[in-house]
Amino acid sequence: MNRREFIQKSLLTLALGQGAPSLLSRTALAAQSKEKILVVVNLFGGNDQLNTLVPYRNELYYRLRPNIAIRREEVLDLGTNGERLGLHPALRPLMQMWNNGELAVIPQVGYPNPNRSHFISTSIWHTADPSRRLETGWLGRWGDLQDDPFCDTFLGGATPQAQMGERRSAPAISSIDTFSIRLPRPFEEAFDREAQRVRSGTAEEVRRAMLSLRGALDKVGQLRLVRNQAQYPDNAFGRSIADIARMIAGGLGSSVYYTTLGGWDTHAGQPPRQAELLGYLAQTLAALRADLRAIGRDKDVMVMVFSEFGRQVAENASFGTDHGEGGLMLVLGGGIRGGLYGSEPNLEDLELNALKYQTDFRNVYAAALQWIAANPQQVLGGDFQPLRLI
Amino acid sequence: MARPLSFSNAAHLLRRAAARGRREEAQQLAEMGLEPAVDFLLRDPAPAPSYRTAATRNERGQQHREISQLWLNHWLTTPTPAAERLVLFWHGHLTSEFRETMGAQGIDFWQQFATFRQLGYGPYGDLLKAIARNPVMLLYLNNAQSRKEHPNQNWARELLELYTLGPGHYTEQDILEAARAFTGWTVRLPGNQRPREASANLAFEFVFNRNWHDPGEKTFLGRRVRSGEEVLEILIEHPQTYLFVARKLLRFYLCPEPPEALVQEGARVFRAEGTRGFLRWLFTHEAFYSPAYRNALIKSPLEYLVGLWYAAGVSQVSFEERPGRALYQSLAAMGQIPFDPPNVAGWDGGLAWLAESPFLTRLNLLAGFAGRERRLDLEVFMDNADGALSLVKPEAQLL
């Protein structure tokens, strides 16, 4: 067993309460003191910034997008603090937060030498390393420093790279209600026995997955009685965010929750698709805010929304847009300093038909890390001035 | 003369090649000896049943369940299951998503699988050329709507990034130029029938629309080209294509991180002898049977399901009625629905299959086996099997 395996194993043993119950209870105490929570939403596929945060007073925008531009009269005006920009009409549920100064809109976020591959760009955002040397995720590196296997949680099928560390990765829970073991007793007993027998190679990795599953079953099982106070849209994303609210209300104790909303790769037929997705996003985040207010946690939660890149400026022949560079981030919450963190995009200064990036995403990450009382420099491996969101 | 093949190695070979087997089949392979056993596994695929539906073109959910069921039942019953595991490979590599491919019907996807079956063992270039004209692919990656005024870059980008060279071997400009070259490659229904009125049993066909094509000269990877055919030829000649795909094949058939020497050697064989030659090389290679590579892969949900159902003597799944509907939903919860990979890069695989929720769904399927223990033949399904309770051992998840 090498060092990494040893640490992993001992962490799991401790976490499952088979070695040192004192640490487990210490972790439980620590969980209660964790006040601040970060919720990360990954829009996979590359959301189009220009039709989300619309430069609706710019003639060139309408010339470059004769078929897919958002009509002037439909745009939600952001007023004097939003310069000359407005939001897509499907984002109406977020307008109250904007007016209250609780929604930060950050245009043209990116990184040096942008990559237009979904997978490479996603990986760069997840590792927070544009040089592509690191394999661990930014939140994974933070998780490595915690002594709680539930310090962060992923809502969905399989944990993203962002939450993979050297020593641990976030448990992946797709839904609280379906997360229970339904096996005849002899199978379940055999499962627990097999999970204790150390193996080698891939079999050992499977065994660790078994241990991790057992720990998650015990922990998540306690949340089933927690109910939401708000109505969420009835789709996978709505249900994931609703479960995050239940996890917060039920005291799961994670400082970070992460989930995804896919379908933004709008090479063709963009307008109806993007409108639908933006609608889901806004309705769901508004429901989350209402839910958190009901349990008095609204000021403790920062929600951060990102996509791997924005899209190109001129539309293509199929009423869509191809992969671009700088993209839009949203950050919101009762304890957030809202507003526009950037300026109207310059549509005359493009890079192969794409918006250039203006803000490095690591400056936004640094603020998110600050929020959960982590050390940005330690996690990001560089000095990134946190955006003043707090 | 054939090299000897032990029963244990035969079980490993069968599990890897086909993800499906029972004791007597491994026995039969062992008796043949290594090379004949490999040739036997890699023989030409038995034809799959044809697909017809009573659904309309709008009832795509039903069509999706029908073709998924048809494929799994074929995998469970075909005399050539190795061809079906290879279809799964091509499906995850030359991807198309049913959910995201508006307009395409079950029949179009079923025919794409027929192409994987028909050309899957042959030279990669032949398969690539066929897929470039495949209606599902043209619709999925939006080339069907690509016109010279504003080329759509989706297909060109994925062709370079995911299907041939891999990242780092081309520029953004190459993508743009390739996209221009493929303008006008589109689809229609036979006799120019209108989709709205056509039967769901009518498949799209490839058509070259000259009016949409940009005939001008393009510079692609430093060479002057005009047509999509020329772009494909350059990629098919390119050694990097074979390194990239051979590495992926080794990840699917050998281990998550194949040693560089095997990748290099595999790429040469893959280029010279096609996929069948590559698989014959790998399955007769000493390394393939070394302890380091046994139980080194994690079964995907489809491999798990086919392997386990076959071990239990099940030859028919049904997604149209309960409890089959629940099984179809389990596939979604485990993260692998046929014809619907999560994105254009296919399935991640590996330990991602065993994240908490997907792993739990897999285990919960075992409830259906309680009381049926006597009919289970797990000899090929897993190493170290010892009765039905072994299905909760880590080894049950390994290929």
PDB file of C-alpha atoms in Angstrom, chain A residues 44 115-120 132 156-159 169-175 178-184 186-187 190-191 193-194 197 199 202-207 209-210 212-213 216-217 263 265 267-268 273 312 314-318 322-323 352, chain B residues 100 141-142 145-147 149-154 157-158 161-162 167-168 170 172-173 176 256 294-298 333 343-345 351-360 363-367 369-370 373 388-395 397-398:
ATOM      1  CA  PHE A  44     -22.299  22.185 -20.087  1.00  0.00           C
ATOM      2  CA  ASN A 115      -9.429  26.367 -26.164  1.00  0.00           C
ATOM      3  CA  ARG A 116     -12.674  25.797 -28.056  1.00  0.00           C
ATOM      4  CA  SER A 117     -13.021  22.093 -27.374  1.00  0.00           C
ATOM      5  CA  HIS A 118     -15.852  21.379 -24.922  1.00  0.00           C
ATOM      6  CA  PHE A 119     -13.793  18.787 -23.148  1.00  0.00           C
ATOM      7  CA  ILE A 120     -10.506  20.604 -22.923  1.00  0.00           C
ATOM      8  CA  ARG A 132      -3.241  21.633 -18.355  1.00  0.00           C
ATOM      9  CA  GLY A 156     -25.816  13.857 -10.474  1.00  0.00           C
ATOM     10  CA  GLY A 157     -24.419  10.715 -12.041  1.00  0.00           C
ATOM     11  CA  ALA A 158     -20.660  10.823 -11.729  1.00  0.00           C
ATOM     12  CA  THR A 159     -18.420  13.266  -9.899  1.00  0.00           C
ATOM     13  CA  SER A 169     -13.586  12.860  -4.570  1.00  0.00           C
ATOM     14  CA  ALA A 170     -17.019  14.178  -3.756  1.00  0.00           C
ATOM     15  CA  PRO A 171     -19.775  11.587  -3.385  1.00  0.00           C
ATOM     16  CA  ALA A 172     -22.165  11.586  -6.348  1.00  0.00           C
ATOM     17  CA  ILE A 173     -25.812  11.453  -5.304  1.00  0.00           C
ATOM     18  CA  SER A 174     -28.344  11.770  -8.086  1.00  0.00           C
ATOM     19  CA  SER A 175     -31.371  12.007  -5.847  1.00  0.00           C
ATOM     20  CA  THR A 178     -33.926   7.001  -4.836  1.00  0.00           C
ATOM     21  CA  PHE A 179     -30.708   6.665  -2.878  1.00  0.00           C
ATOM     22  CA  SER A 180     -31.394   3.577  -0.816  1.00  0.00           C
ATOM     23  CA  ILE A 181     -30.187   0.011  -1.006  1.00  0.00           C
ATOM     24  CA  ARG A 182     -32.913  -2.469  -1.862  1.00  0.00           C
ATOM     25  CA  LEU A 183     -31.316  -5.893  -1.592  1.00  0.00           C
ATOM     26  CA  PRO A 184     -32.318  -9.038   0.232  1.00  0.00           C
ATOM     27  CA  PRO A 186     -28.015 -11.897   2.699  1.00  0.00           C
ATOM     28  CA  PHE A 187     -26.828  -9.796  -0.279  1.00  0.00           C
ATOM     29  CA  ALA A 190     -22.306 -10.037   1.956  1.00  0.00           C
ATOM     30  CA  PHE A 191     -21.773  -6.572   0.462  1.00  0.00           C
ATOM     31  CA  ARG A 193     -18.383  -8.179   4.391  1.00  0.00           C
ATOM     32  CA  GLU A 194     -16.771  -7.874   0.946  1.00  0.00           C
ATOM     33  CA  ARG A 197     -11.663  -7.350   2.516  1.00  0.00           C
ATOM     34  CA  ARG A 199      -7.804  -6.267  -2.525  1.00  0.00           C
ATOM     35  CA  THR A 202      -8.735  -2.344  -9.891  1.00  0.00           C
ATOM     36  CA  ALA A 203     -10.594  -4.674  -7.515  1.00  0.00           C
ATOM     37  CA  GLU A 204      -9.318  -2.572  -4.642  1.00  0.00           C
ATOM     38  CA  GLU A 205     -10.616   0.568  -6.344  1.00  0.00           C
ATOM     39  CA  VAL A 206     -14.006  -1.094  -6.640  1.00  0.00           C
ATOM     40  CA  ARG A 207     -13.883  -2.023  -2.979  1.00  0.00           C
ATOM     41  CA  ALA A 209     -16.197   2.617  -4.178  1.00  0.00           C
ATOM     42  CA  MET A 210     -18.208   0.114  -2.121  1.00  0.00           C
ATOM     43  CA  SER A 212     -17.793   5.111  -0.132  1.00  0.00           C
ATOM     44  CA  LEU A 213     -21.269   4.018  -1.194  1.00  0.00           C
ATOM     45  CA  ALA A 216     -23.151   7.791   1.635  1.00  0.00           C
ATOM     46  CA  LEU A 217     -26.114   5.476   2.183  1.00  0.00           C
ATOM     47  CA  GLY A 263     -27.766  21.136 -23.565  1.00  0.00           C
ATOM     48  CA  ASP A 265     -24.297  23.390 -27.481  1.00  0.00           C
ATOM     49  CA  HIS A 267     -24.988  24.955 -33.230  1.00  0.00           C
ATOM     50  CA  ALA A 268     -28.465  24.903 -34.744  1.00  0.00           C
ATOM     51  CA  ARG A 273     -33.480  25.885 -26.961  1.00  0.00           C
ATOM     52  CA  GLN A 312     -19.176  32.983 -31.663  1.00  0.00           C
ATOM     53  CA  ALA A 314     -21.973  36.071 -35.983  1.00  0.00           C
ATOM     54  CA  GLU A 315     -24.668  33.419 -36.319  1.00  0.00           C
ATOM     55  CA  ASN A 316     -24.186  30.415 -38.611  1.00  0.00           C
ATOM     56  CA  ALA A 317     -26.452  29.183 -41.393  1.00  0.00           C
ATOM     57  CA  SER A 318     -28.511  26.939 -39.122  1.00  0.00           C
ATOM     58  CA  ASP A 322     -20.370  27.813 -33.013  1.00  0.00           C
ATOM     59  CA  HIS A 323     -17.862  27.546 -30.168  1.00  0.00           C
ATOM     60  CA  LEU A 352     -11.893  34.463 -34.994  1.00  0.00           C
TER      61      LEU A 352
ATOM     62  CA  GLU B 100     -30.008  15.554 -29.461  1.00  0.00           C
ATOM     63  CA  LEU B 141     -23.321  17.413 -35.738  1.00  0.00           C
ATOM     64  CA  ASN B 142     -25.344  19.854 -37.815  1.00  0.00           C
ATOM     65  CA  GLN B 145     -27.568  22.422 -42.457  1.00  0.00           C
ATOM     66  CA  SER B 146     -24.092  23.695 -43.285  1.00  0.00           C
ATOM     67  CA  ARG B 147     -23.983  26.150 -46.175  1.00  0.00           C
ATOM     68  CA  GLU B 149     -22.469  31.492 -46.525  1.00  0.00           C
ATOM     69  CA  HIS B 150     -21.944  30.442 -42.886  1.00  0.00           C
ATOM     70  CA  PRO B 151     -20.400  26.984 -42.531  1.00  0.00           C
ATOM     71  CA  ASN B 152     -21.403  25.085 -39.397  1.00  0.00           C
ATOM     72  CA  GLN B 153     -18.210  23.986 -37.622  1.00  0.00           C
ATOM     73  CA  ASN B 154     -19.594  21.298 -35.368  1.00  0.00           C
ATOM     74  CA  ARG B 157     -14.354  20.160 -35.065  1.00  0.00           C
ATOM     75  CA  GLU B 158     -15.362  16.793 -33.663  1.00  0.00           C
ATOM     76  CA  GLU B 161     -10.738  16.407 -32.065  1.00  0.00           C
ATOM     77  CA  LEU B 162     -12.534  13.165 -31.326  1.00  0.00           C
ATOM     78  CA  PRO B 167      -6.341  17.725 -29.652  1.00  0.00           C
ATOM     79  CA  GLY B 168      -3.070  19.465 -30.328  1.00  0.00           C
ATOM     80  CA  TYR B 170      -4.553  21.061 -35.768  1.00  0.00           C
ATOM     81  CA  GLU B 172      -8.796  26.618 -35.242  1.00  0.00           C
ATOM     82  CA  GLN B 173      -8.154  27.676 -38.829  1.00  0.00           C
ATOM     83  CA  LEU B 176     -12.815  26.457 -40.299  1.00  0.00           C
ATOM     84  CA  PRO B 256      -7.252   2.337 -18.626  1.00  0.00           C
ATOM     85  CA  ARG B 294      -6.765  -9.213 -15.900  1.00  0.00           C
ATOM     86  CA  ASN B 295      -9.688  -7.646 -14.113  1.00  0.00           C
ATOM     87  CA  ALA B 296      -8.266  -4.265 -15.060  1.00  0.00           C
ATOM     88  CA  LEU B 297     -11.425  -2.832 -16.637  1.00  0.00           C
ATOM     89  CA  ILE B 298     -14.727  -1.880 -15.076  1.00  0.00           C
ATOM     90  CA  ALA B 333     -29.669   5.873 -13.630  1.00  0.00           C
ATOM     91  CA  ASN B 343     -22.190  13.962 -25.060  1.00  0.00           C
ATOM     92  CA  VAL B 344     -20.156  13.860 -28.263  1.00  0.00           C
ATOM     93  CA  ALA B 345     -17.139  12.434 -26.423  1.00  0.00           C
ATOM     94  CA  LEU B 351     -14.447   4.396 -12.066  1.00  0.00           C
ATOM     95  CA  ALA B 352     -17.067   6.954 -13.097  1.00  0.00           C
ATOM     96  CA  TRP B 353     -19.443   3.999 -13.534  1.00  0.00           C
ATOM     97  CA  LEU B 354     -19.044   3.303  -9.838  1.00  0.00           C
ATOM     98  CA  ALA B 355     -19.898   6.720  -8.463  1.00  0.00           C
ATOM     99  CA  GLU B 356     -22.348   6.346  -5.604  1.00  0.00           C
ATOM    100  CA  SER B 357     -25.710   6.662  -7.346  1.00  0.00           C
ATOM    101  CA  PRO B 358     -24.972   4.698 -10.541  1.00  0.00           C
ATOM    102  CA  PHE B 359     -23.251   1.947  -8.549  1.00  0.00           C
ATOM    103  CA  LEU B 360     -26.195   1.672  -6.188  1.00  0.00           C
ATOM    104  CA  LEU B 363     -26.453  -3.342  -7.098  1.00  0.00           C
ATOM    105  CA  ASN B 364     -30.182  -2.937  -6.659  1.00  0.00           C
ATOM    106  CA  LEU B 365     -30.699  -4.904  -9.877  1.00  0.00           C
ATOM    107  CA  LEU B 366     -29.416  -7.942  -8.004  1.00  0.00           C
ATOM    108  CA  ALA B 367     -32.632  -8.145  -5.994  1.00  0.00           C
ATOM    109  CA  PHE B 369     -31.716 -12.688  -8.713  1.00  0.00           C
ATOM    110  CA  ALA B 370     -32.621 -13.720  -5.204  1.00  0.00           C
ATOM    111  CA  GLU B 373     -29.317 -18.540  -7.727  1.00  0.00           C
ATOM    112  CA  ALA B 388     -25.027 -15.742  -6.317  1.00  0.00           C
ATOM    113  CA  LEU B 389     -23.813 -13.815  -3.279  1.00  0.00           C
ATOM    114  CA  SER B 390     -20.517 -13.365  -5.144  1.00  0.00           C
ATOM    115  CA  LEU B 391     -22.288 -10.755  -7.223  1.00  0.00           C
ATOM    116  CA  VAL B 392     -21.523  -8.225  -4.488  1.00  0.00           C
ATOM    117  CA  LYS B 393     -17.787  -8.929  -4.710  1.00  0.00           C
ATOM    118  CA  PRO B 394     -15.675  -6.241  -6.383  1.00  0.00           C
ATOM    119  CA  GLU B 395     -14.736  -8.778  -9.076  1.00  0.00           C
ATOM    120  CA  GLN B 397     -17.787  -5.289 -11.630  1.00  0.00           C
ATOM    121  CA  LEU B 398     -14.670  -6.195 -13.606  1.00  0.00           C
TER     122      LEU B 398
END
